[in-house]
mmCIF file of C-alpha atoms and ligand atoms in Angstrom:
data_model
loop_
_atom_site.group_PDB
_atom_site.id
_atom_site.type_symbol
_atom_site.label_atom_id
_atom_site.label_comp_id
_atom_site.label_asym_id
_atom_site.label_seq_id
_atom_site.Cartn_x
_atom_site.Cartn_y
_atom_site.Cartn_z
ATOM 1 C CA MET A 1 -15.457 -0.897 21.107
ATOM 2 C CA ILE A 2 -17.755 1.804 19.693
ATOM 3 C CA VAL A 3 -16.504 3.964 16.848
ATOM 4 C CA GLU A 4 -18.310 6.085 14.305
ATOM 5 C CA LEU A 5 -17.675 4.387 10.966
ATOM 6 C CA PRO A 6 -17.456 6.680 7.984
ATOM 7 C CA ALA A 7 -18.535 4.952 4.782
ATOM 8 C CA LEU A 8 -16.441 4.996 1.622
ATOM 9 C CA LYS A 9 -17.985 6.616 -1.429
ATOM 10 C CA SER A 10 -16.654 4.250 -4.090
ATOM 11 C CA LYS A 11 -17.688 0.601 -4.103
ATOM 12 C CA ASP A 12 -14.102 -0.582 -4.455
ATOM 13 C CA PHE A 13 -10.643 0.367 -3.219
ATOM 14 C CA LEU A 14 -8.495 -0.319 -6.250
ATOM 15 C CA SER A 15 -6.392 2.807 -5.969
ATOM 16 C CA ILE A 16 -5.652 5.658 -3.585
ATOM 17 C CA LEU A 17 -7.589 7.661 -6.180
ATOM 18 C CA ASP A 18 -10.747 5.841 -5.068
ATOM 19 C CA LEU A 19 -10.548 7.870 -1.866
ATOM 20 C CA ASN A 20 -11.345 11.533 -1.798
ATOM 21 C CA PRO A 21 -9.031 13.451 0.556
ATOM 22 C CA GLU A 22 -11.608 13.425 3.359
ATOM 23 C CA ALA A 23 -11.989 9.634 3.128
ATOM 24 C CA LEU A 24 -8.203 9.224 3.175
ATOM 25 C CA GLU A 25 -7.962 11.332 6.323
ATOM 26 C CA GLN A 26 -10.883 9.455 7.929
ATOM 27 C CA ALA A 27 -9.265 6.094 7.175
ATOM 28 C CA LEU A 28 -6.048 7.244 8.864
ATOM 29 C CA GLU A 29 -7.920 8.596 11.880
ATOM 30 C CA LEU A 30 -9.837 5.342 12.244
ATOM 31 C CA ALA A 31 -6.609 3.347 11.910
ATOM 32 C CA ALA A 32 -5.140 5.377 14.788
ATOM 33 C CA VAL A 33 -8.199 4.536 16.917
ATOM 34 C CA PHE A 34 -7.870 0.830 16.095
ATOM 35 C CA LYS A 35 -4.167 0.924 16.940
ATOM 36 C CA SER A 36 -4.715 2.621 20.269
ATOM 37 C CA GLU A 37 -7.578 0.256 21.195
ATOM 38 C CA ARG A 38 -5.411 -2.737 20.356
ATOM 39 C CA VAL A 39 -2.572 -1.427 22.534
ATOM 40 C CA LYS A 40 -5.118 -1.200 25.378
ATOM 41 C CA GLY A 41 -6.020 -4.875 24.857
ATOM 42 C CA ARG A 42 -9.243 -4.130 22.989
ATOM 43 C CA PRO A 43 -8.560 -5.385 19.461
ATOM 44 C CA HIS A 44 -12.115 -6.434 18.675
ATOM 45 C CA ALA A 45 -14.865 -4.623 16.835
ATOM 46 C CA HIS A 46 -17.877 -6.394 15.409
ATOM 47 C CA VAL A 47 -18.563 -4.821 12.060
ATOM 48 C CA LEU A 48 -17.934 -8.074 10.156
ATOM 49 C CA GLU A 49 -19.710 -10.306 12.670
ATOM 50 C CA GLY A 50 -20.919 -13.484 10.979
ATOM 51 C CA GLN A 51 -19.429 -12.524 7.597
ATOM 52 C CA HIS A 52 -16.592 -13.856 5.490
ATOM 53 C CA VAL A 53 -14.061 -11.953 3.409
ATOM 54 C CA ALA A 54 -12.401 -13.692 0.446
ATOM 55 C CA LEU A 55 -8.621 -13.426 0.041
ATOM 56 C CA LEU A 56 -7.466 -14.104 -3.536
ATOM 57 C CA PHE A 57 -3.687 -13.912 -3.766
ATOM 58 C CA GLU A 58 -1.920 -14.732 -7.041
ATOM 59 C CA LYS A 59 1.472 -13.649 -5.663
ATOM 60 C CA PRO A 60 3.259 -14.331 -2.355
ATOM 61 C CA SER A 61 2.624 -12.106 0.652
ATOM 62 C CA LEU A 62 3.617 -11.968 4.297
ATOM 63 C CA ARG A 63 2.404 -8.548 5.458
ATOM 64 C CA THR A 64 -0.701 -7.940 3.363
ATOM 65 C CA HIS A 65 -2.109 -11.433 3.758
ATOM 66 C CA SER A 66 -1.369 -11.743 7.480
ATOM 67 C CA ALA A 67 -2.686 -8.264 8.260
ATOM 68 C CA PHE A 68 -5.935 -8.809 6.344
ATOM 69 C CA THR A 69 -6.487 -12.178 8.027
ATOM 70 C CA ILE A 70 -6.008 -10.714 11.499
ATOM 71 C CA ALA A 71 -8.027 -7.609 10.631
ATOM 72 C CA VAL A 72 -11.041 -9.607 9.417
ATOM 73 C CA ARG A 73 -10.960 -11.829 12.502
ATOM 74 C CA GLU A 74 -10.596 -8.897 14.896
ATOM 75 C CA LEU A 75 -13.591 -7.314 13.191
ATOM 76 C CA GLY A 76 -15.627 -10.411 14.031
ATOM 77 C CA GLY A 77 -15.510 -12.117 10.634
ATOM 78 C CA ASP A 78 -13.546 -14.923 9.016
ATOM 79 C CA VAL A 79 -11.689 -15.421 5.747
ATOM 80 C CA ILE A 80 -12.026 -17.844 2.867
ATOM 81 C CA GLU A 81 -9.029 -18.396 0.617
ATOM 82 C CA PRO A 82 -9.889 -19.904 -2.749
ATOM 83 C CA ALA A 83 -6.685 -21.203 -4.338
ATOM 84 C CA SER A 84 -5.192 -18.872 -6.941
ATOM 85 C CA ASP A 85 -5.357 -21.638 -9.541
ATOM 86 C CA VAL A 86 -9.134 -21.631 -9.340
ATOM 87 C CA ALA A 87 -9.650 -17.883 -9.250
ATOM 88 C CA PHE A 88 -7.647 -16.421 -12.140
ATOM 89 C CA SER A 89 -6.298 -19.446 -13.960
ATOM 90 C CA GLY A 90 -8.835 -19.432 -16.773
ATOM 91 C CA ARG A 91 -10.689 -22.379 -15.245
ATOM 92 C CA GLU A 92 -13.654 -20.049 -15.537
ATOM 93 C CA SER A 93 -13.898 -16.384 -16.395
ATOM 94 C CA ALA A 94 -12.884 -13.862 -13.736
ATOM 95 C CA SER A 95 -16.335 -12.381 -14.138
ATOM 96 C CA ASP A 96 -17.970 -15.689 -13.239
ATOM 97 C CA VAL A 97 -15.649 -16.016 -10.242
ATOM 98 C CA ALA A 98 -16.828 -12.601 -9.039
ATOM 99 C CA ARG A 99 -20.485 -13.491 -9.625
ATOM 100 C CA ASN A 100 -20.061 -16.606 -7.488
ATOM 101 C CA LEU A 101 -18.170 -14.897 -4.700
ATOM 102 C CA GLU A 102 -20.696 -12.068 -4.402
ATOM 103 C CA ARG A 103 -23.295 -14.635 -3.315
ATOM 104 C CA TRP A 104 -21.162 -15.480 -0.281
ATOM 105 C CA VAL A 105 -18.995 -12.555 0.740
ATOM 106 C CA PRO A 106 -19.400 -8.757 0.921
ATOM 107 C CA ILE A 107 -15.690 -8.007 0.353
ATOM 108 C CA VAL A 108 -12.871 -9.636 -1.616
ATOM 109 C CA VAL A 109 -9.183 -8.761 -1.272
ATOM 110 C CA VAL A 110 -7.174 -9.402 -4.457
ATOM 111 C CA ARG A 111 -3.448 -9.509 -5.202
ATOM 112 C CA THR A 112 -2.917 -9.969 -8.922
ATOM 113 C CA PHE A 113 -0.929 -8.773 -11.939
ATOM 114 C CA GLU A 114 -2.416 -6.061 -14.181
ATOM 115 C CA GLN A 115 -4.536 -3.284 -12.672
ATOM 116 C CA ALA A 116 -6.866 -3.609 -15.679
ATOM 117 C CA ARG A 117 -7.524 -7.226 -14.765
ATOM 118 C CA LEU A 118 -8.499 -6.188 -11.243
ATOM 119 C CA GLU A 119 -10.749 -3.462 -12.624
ATOM 120 C CA ARG A 120 -12.511 -5.959 -14.914
ATOM 121 C CA PHE A 121 -13.015 -8.281 -11.950
ATOM 122 C CA ALA A 122 -14.419 -5.453 -9.807
ATOM 123 C CA VAL A 123 -17.012 -4.303 -12.343
ATOM 124 C CA SER A 124 -18.313 -7.862 -12.668
ATOM 125 C CA SER A 125 -20.113 -7.459 -9.351
ATOM 126 C CA SER A 126 -22.256 -4.481 -8.473
ATOM 127 C CA ARG A 127 -22.372 -5.269 -4.784
ATOM 128 C CA MET A 128 -19.201 -7.100 -3.735
ATOM 129 C CA ARG A 129 -16.522 -4.613 -2.715
ATOM 130 C CA VAL A 130 -13.021 -5.248 -4.037
ATOM 131 C CA ILE A 131 -9.749 -4.234 -2.370
ATOM 132 C CA ASN A 132 -6.460 -4.003 -4.257
ATOM 133 C CA ALA A 133 -3.870 -5.947 -2.247
ATOM 134 C CA LEU A 134 -1.213 -5.104 -4.905
ATOM 135 C CA THR A 135 -1.171 -5.054 -8.667
ATOM 136 C CA ASP A 136 1.725 -4.425 -11.020
ATOM 137 C CA GLU A 137 0.741 -0.743 -11.142
ATOM 138 C CA GLU A 138 -0.516 0.205 -7.659
ATOM 139 C CA HIS A 139 -0.255 -0.805 -3.997
ATOM 140 C CA PRO A 140 -2.737 1.460 -2.192
ATOM 141 C CA CYS A 141 -2.931 -0.556 1.057
ATOM 142 C CA GLN A 142 0.809 -0.030 1.519
ATOM 143 C CA ALA A 143 0.439 3.717 1.075
ATOM 144 C CA LEU A 144 -2.202 3.900 3.820
ATOM 145 C CA ALA A 145 0.164 2.257 6.305
ATOM 146 C CA ASP A 146 3.009 4.522 5.174
ATOM 147 C CA MET A 147 0.936 7.642 5.787
ATOM 148 C CA GLN A 148 -0.055 6.420 9.251
ATOM 149 C CA ALA A 149 3.602 5.804 10.144
ATOM 150 C CA LEU A 150 4.557 9.330 9.082
ATOM 151 C CA ILE A 151 1.655 10.997 10.900
ATOM 152 C CA GLU A 152 2.709 9.135 14.052
ATOM 153 C CA ARG A 153 6.188 10.658 13.728
ATOM 154 C CA TRP A 154 5.345 14.157 12.597
ATOM 155 C CA GLY A 155 1.736 14.844 13.603
ATOM 156 C CA SER A 156 0.996 16.267 10.158
ATOM 157 C CA VAL A 157 2.711 15.448 6.886
ATOM 158 C CA LYS A 158 1.694 18.711 5.228
ATOM 159 C CA GLY A 159 4.699 20.590 3.808
ATOM 160 C CA ARG A 160 7.101 17.694 4.430
ATOM 161 C CA THR A 161 9.241 16.205 1.648
ATOM 162 C CA MET A 162 9.222 12.540 0.684
ATOM 163 C CA THR A 163 11.968 11.278 -1.627
ATOM 164 C CA TYR A 164 11.524 7.879 -3.237
ATOM 165 C CA VAL A 165 14.727 6.395 -4.658
ATOM 166 C CA GLY A 166 14.748 3.412 -7.010
ATOM 167 C CA ASP A 167 12.191 1.844 -9.315
ATOM 168 C CA GLY A 168 9.103 3.849 -10.292
ATOM 169 C CA ASN A 169 6.884 0.909 -9.444
ATOM 170 C CA ASN A 170 3.486 0.186 -7.863
ATOM 171 C CA VAL A 171 4.645 1.225 -4.379
ATOM 172 C CA ALA A 172 6.059 4.500 -5.704
ATOM 173 C CA ALA A 173 2.810 5.283 -7.535
ATOM 174 C CA SER A 174 0.503 4.807 -4.561
ATOM 175 C CA LEU A 175 2.958 6.488 -2.200
ATOM 176 C CA ALA A 176 3.111 9.552 -4.450
ATOM 177 C CA GLN A 177 -0.679 9.735 -4.823
ATOM 178 C CA ALA A 178 -1.326 9.524 -1.073
ATOM 179 C CA SER A 179 1.541 11.865 -0.179
ATOM 180 C CA VAL A 180 0.519 14.746 -2.434
ATOM 181 C CA MET A 181 -3.129 14.309 -1.437
ATOM 182 C CA LEU A 182 -2.059 14.999 2.146
ATOM 183 C CA GLY A 183 0.097 17.959 1.110
ATOM 184 C CA MET A 184 3.557 16.384 0.996
ATOM 185 C CA HIS A 185 6.161 17.269 -1.626
ATOM 186 C CA VAL A 186 7.248 14.151 -3.513
ATOM 187 C CA ARG A 187 10.515 13.666 -5.401
ATOM 188 C CA LEU A 188 11.195 10.473 -7.325
ATOM 189 C CA ALA A 189 14.768 9.580 -8.272
ATOM 190 C CA THR A 190 14.898 6.654 -10.694
ATOM 191 C CA PRO A 191 17.272 5.452 -13.392
ATOM 192 C CA GLU A 192 16.274 6.720 -16.835
ATOM 193 C CA GLY A 193 13.498 4.564 -18.224
ATOM 194 C CA PHE A 194 12.242 3.541 -14.770
ATOM 195 C CA GLU A 195 10.117 6.613 -13.978
ATOM 196 C CA LEU A 196 6.408 6.436 -13.170
ATOM 197 C CA ASN A 197 4.639 6.066 -16.498
ATOM 198 C CA ALA A 198 2.913 9.121 -17.924
ATOM 199 C CA GLY A 199 -0.570 8.017 -16.876
ATOM 200 C CA LEU A 200 0.403 7.407 -13.268
ATOM 201 C CA ALA A 201 2.472 10.602 -13.106
ATOM 202 C CA GLU A 202 -0.544 12.547 -14.366
ATOM 203 C CA SER A 203 -2.744 10.839 -11.766
ATOM 204 C CA VAL A 204 -0.424 12.118 -9.033
ATOM 205 C CA THR A 205 -0.510 15.726 -10.236
ATOM 206 C CA ARG A 206 -4.324 15.569 -10.402
ATOM 207 C CA VAL A 207 -4.684 14.978 -6.638
ATOM 208 C CA VAL A 208 -2.120 17.475 -5.351
ATOM 209 C CA ARG A 209 -3.368 19.578 -2.398
ATOM 210 C CA PHE A 210 -2.023 22.314 -0.124
ATOM 211 C CA GLY A 211 0.639 23.406 -2.639
ATOM 212 C CA ALA A 212 2.367 20.030 -2.712
ATOM 213 C CA THR A 213 4.720 19.339 -5.614
ATOM 214 C CA PHE A 214 5.688 16.232 -7.572
ATOM 215 C CA THR A 215 8.943 15.901 -9.488
ATOM 216 C CA GLN A 216 10.816 13.063 -11.173
ATOM 217 C CA GLY A 217 14.564 12.999 -11.840
ATOM 218 C CA HIS A 218 17.604 10.746 -12.055
ATOM 219 C CA ASP A 219 19.987 12.076 -9.400
ATOM 220 C CA PRO A 220 19.449 10.367 -6.029
ATOM 221 C CA VAL A 221 21.848 12.660 -4.135
ATOM 222 C CA ALA A 222 20.113 15.820 -5.350
ATOM 223 C CA ALA A 223 16.683 14.301 -4.731
ATOM 224 C CA VAL A 224 17.317 13.388 -1.086
ATOM 225 C CA LYS A 225 18.822 16.774 -0.126
ATOM 226 C CA GLY A 226 16.656 18.186 2.673
ATOM 227 C CA ALA A 227 14.151 15.313 2.477
ATOM 228 C CA ASP A 228 12.192 14.429 5.601
ATOM 229 C CA ALA A 229 11.860 10.804 4.517
ATOM 230 C CA VAL A 230 13.782 8.583 2.096
ATOM 231 C CA TYR A 231 11.848 5.596 0.747
ATOM 232 C CA THR A 232 13.011 2.694 -1.393
ATOM 233 C CA ASP A 233 11.732 -0.663 -2.628
ATOM 234 C CA ALA A 234 13.034 -3.745 -4.409
ATOM 235 C CA TRP A 235 14.817 -3.178 -7.708
ATOM 236 C CA ALA A 236 13.090 -6.242 -9.177
ATOM 237 C CA SER A 237 9.419 -6.540 -8.239
ATOM 238 C CA MET A 238 7.451 -9.786 -8.154
ATOM 239 C CA GLY A 239 7.486 -11.225 -11.656
ATOM 240 C CA GLN A 240 10.798 -9.519 -12.601
ATOM 241 C CA GLU A 241 13.071 -11.981 -10.776
ATOM 242 C CA ALA A 242 14.610 -13.348 -13.997
ATOM 243 C CA ASP A 243 15.833 -9.839 -14.807
ATOM 244 C CA ALA A 244 17.162 -9.158 -11.301
ATOM 245 C CA GLU A 245 20.878 -9.293 -12.153
ATOM 246 C CA ARG A 246 20.625 -6.852 -15.066
ATOM 247 C CA ARG A 247 18.461 -4.515 -13.007
ATOM 248 C CA ALA A 248 20.911 -4.644 -10.071
ATOM 249 C CA GLY A 249 23.596 -3.221 -12.371
ATOM 250 C CA ILE A 250 21.347 -0.375 -13.472
ATOM 251 C CA PHE A 251 20.065 0.453 -9.993
ATOM 252 C CA ARG A 252 23.356 0.199 -8.074
ATOM 253 C CA PRO A 253 23.856 4.024 -7.919
ATOM 254 C CA PHE A 254 20.386 4.239 -6.353
ATOM 255 C CA GLN A 255 21.204 2.172 -3.271
ATOM 256 C CA VAL A 256 20.073 3.803 -0.012
ATOM 257 C CA ASN A 257 23.221 3.608 2.096
ATOM 258 C CA ALA A 258 24.733 5.646 4.910
ATOM 259 C CA ALA A 259 26.224 8.188 2.502
ATOM 260 C CA LEU A 260 22.842 8.838 0.886
ATOM 261 C CA MET A 261 21.165 9.234 4.280
ATOM 262 C CA VAL A 262 23.881 11.744 5.252
ATOM 263 C CA ALA A 263 23.094 13.644 2.052
ATOM 264 C CA ALA A 264 19.425 13.679 3.093
ATOM 265 C CA GLY A 265 20.108 15.183 6.509
ATOM 266 C CA LYS A 266 20.310 14.003 10.104
ATOM 267 C CA ASP A 267 16.542 13.952 10.777
ATOM 268 C CA ALA A 268 15.488 12.071 7.648
ATOM 269 C CA LEU A 269 13.496 8.882 8.225
ATOM 270 C CA PHE A 270 14.125 5.723 6.229
ATOM 271 C CA MET A 271 11.158 3.799 4.798
ATOM 272 C CA HIS A 272 10.688 0.542 2.896
ATOM 273 C CA CYS A 273 7.529 -1.460 2.207
ATOM 274 C CA LEU A 274 9.399 -4.778 2.715
ATOM 275 C CA PRO A 275 10.496 -7.390 1.874
ATOM 276 C CA ALA A 276 13.928 -5.754 1.753
ATOM 277 C CA HIS A 277 16.904 -7.041 -0.191
ATOM 278 C CA ARG A 278 19.681 -6.117 2.186
ATOM 279 C CA GLY A 279 22.866 -5.135 0.399
ATOM 280 C CA LEU A 280 20.954 -4.218 -2.760
ATOM 281 C CA GLU A 281 18.421 -1.364 -2.524
ATOM 282 C CA VAL A 282 19.308 -0.749 1.141
ATOM 283 C CA THR A 283 22.232 -1.535 3.419
ATOM 284 C CA ASP A 284 21.915 -3.182 6.837
ATOM 285 C CA GLU A 285 23.348 -0.042 8.366
ATOM 286 C CA VAL A 286 20.408 2.039 7.139
ATOM 287 C CA ILE A 287 17.512 -0.366 7.580
ATOM 288 C CA ASP A 288 18.635 -1.230 11.113
ATOM 289 C CA SER A 289 19.358 2.388 12.079
ATOM 290 C CA PRO A 290 17.238 4.523 14.437
ATOM 291 C CA ALA A 291 16.049 6.448 11.358
ATOM 292 C CA SER A 292 14.310 3.365 10.013
ATOM 293 C CA ILE A 293 10.535 3.064 10.527
ATOM 294 C CA VAL A 294 10.035 -0.015 8.353
ATOM 295 C CA PHE A 295 8.466 -2.123 11.100
ATOM 296 C CA ASP A 296 6.078 0.687 12.040
ATOM 297 C CA GLN A 297 4.992 0.682 8.392
ATOM 298 C CA SER A 298 4.567 -3.082 8.592
ATOM 299 C CA GLU A 299 2.596 -2.970 11.841
ATOM 300 C CA ASN A 300 0.331 -0.293 10.443
ATOM 301 C CA ARG A 301 -0.697 -2.556 7.589
ATOM 302 C CA LEU A 302 -2.965 -4.169 10.181
ATOM 303 C CA HIS A 303 -4.509 -0.994 11.562
ATOM 304 C CA THR A 304 -5.077 0.693 8.201
ATOM 305 C CA GLN A 305 -6.491 -2.442 6.561
ATOM 306 C CA LYS A 306 -8.786 -2.873 9.542
ATOM 307 C CA ALA A 307 -9.960 0.719 9.072
ATOM 308 C CA LEU A 308 -10.510 0.127 5.376
ATOM 309 C CA LEU A 309 -12.551 -3.027 6.000
ATOM 310 C CA ALA A 310 -14.598 -1.274 8.661
ATOM 311 C CA MET A 311 -15.318 1.655 6.356
ATOM 312 C CA MET A 312 -16.280 -0.713 3.552
ATOM 313 C CA SER A 313 -18.635 -2.545 5.900
ATOM 314 C CA ALA A 314 -20.379 0.630 7.077
ATOM 315 C CA ARG A 315 -23.808 1.122 5.538
HETATM 316 N N1 CP B 401 4.774 -4.780 1.542
HETATM 317 C C1 CP B 401 4.011 -5.853 1.219
HETATM 318 O O1 CP B 401 2.999 -5.742 0.497
HETATM 319 O O2 CP B 401 4.420 -7.018 1.790
HETATM 320 P P1 CP B 401 3.920 -8.451 1.343
HETATM 321 O O3 CP B 401 4.291 -8.655 -0.097
HETATM 322 O O4 CP B 401 4.596 -9.405 2.278
HETATM 323 O O5 CP B 401 2.410 -8.488 1.509
#
C-alpha cells in the first residue's frame, strides 16, 4: 500500500492541542484510507518495518491496547510491553525510563494518571515520540476515533452539534477540543462541580474554528435539544471506583435513556467511548439502538491510531 504520509509538527501527541487543524484533518483522512484498504484485504503498510513501539499501560485497557498492538503490527513493526511496575513505580525515575527506551524504540504509547507526569516523561527524551493513551485529564486517541465515526455518518461535522452528558472528564475534554477544531458546536451538561476545569475549558475555546461554540451547563434535557449527537461516559472513571456509589446518586439525572434521546430528536446519534456501564450512564435500549455508533467508534480506534503512528514515523 502506498500512501503519502504527512508528518506531525510536534514531537509528541499528548493532547489534541498538539495537532494543528490541518494535521487533525490529515490524520482523519489517512485513517479513512487505512480503513478502506483494510476492508479490501490490504491491512499492511511498512512504515514501522523492523521497529518496535513500547506500550506502557498503568491502567487497564481493551480498545486502546488492542488497537495499538494491531496497528503497530499492521505497519510492519512489533510491540514491547514493559510491566507497569517497572516503568512508573519509582524503581527508577521516569526520566531514566525514557532515556533507556529511546535507545530502543522510536515511539512509546503511555496510559498513566496525571497529564503532568506524562509531560515530564515526554520531555525527558528529545527524540522518542510519546503518545497519550489516556491520562486523568485527556484522552486524545479516543477523540480521533470519535471524529472519524462522525465524518463517516455526516460527511462533514462542521455546523453540527455535539452534546456530552455526564462527567466533565478526560474523554469530554478531548472530545470538545477536537469537535470545536473541526467546527462543531459543543454543549456539556454535567452536575454542578463536575464541569471541565477552567484550564481545559479555556483550551477548548482557544481552538474554536468556523464559528463553533462551546457551552457548559447543568440541564441535560435542555442541552440535548436539537443535538446531532449525544455522548456519555462512565460516571466513575478509572481510579474513582471507591466513590462510584456516591457518584451514581449525583449523576442519576444525567443518564442517557430513551426519554433523553427523544428530547434530542429522532436523528440524534448516540456515542460512548466504552466500556459502558449499562443501566447507569446509559440504558440497554439506547446503546443497542440503531442510533448507537459505539462500535464504529471502537473500530476506528484502530484506523486512527494507525494513522497517528504512520504520521509519527514519517520523516
Ligand atoms: N475507550 C477506551 O479507551 O477503552 P479502553 O479503556 O478499553 O482502552
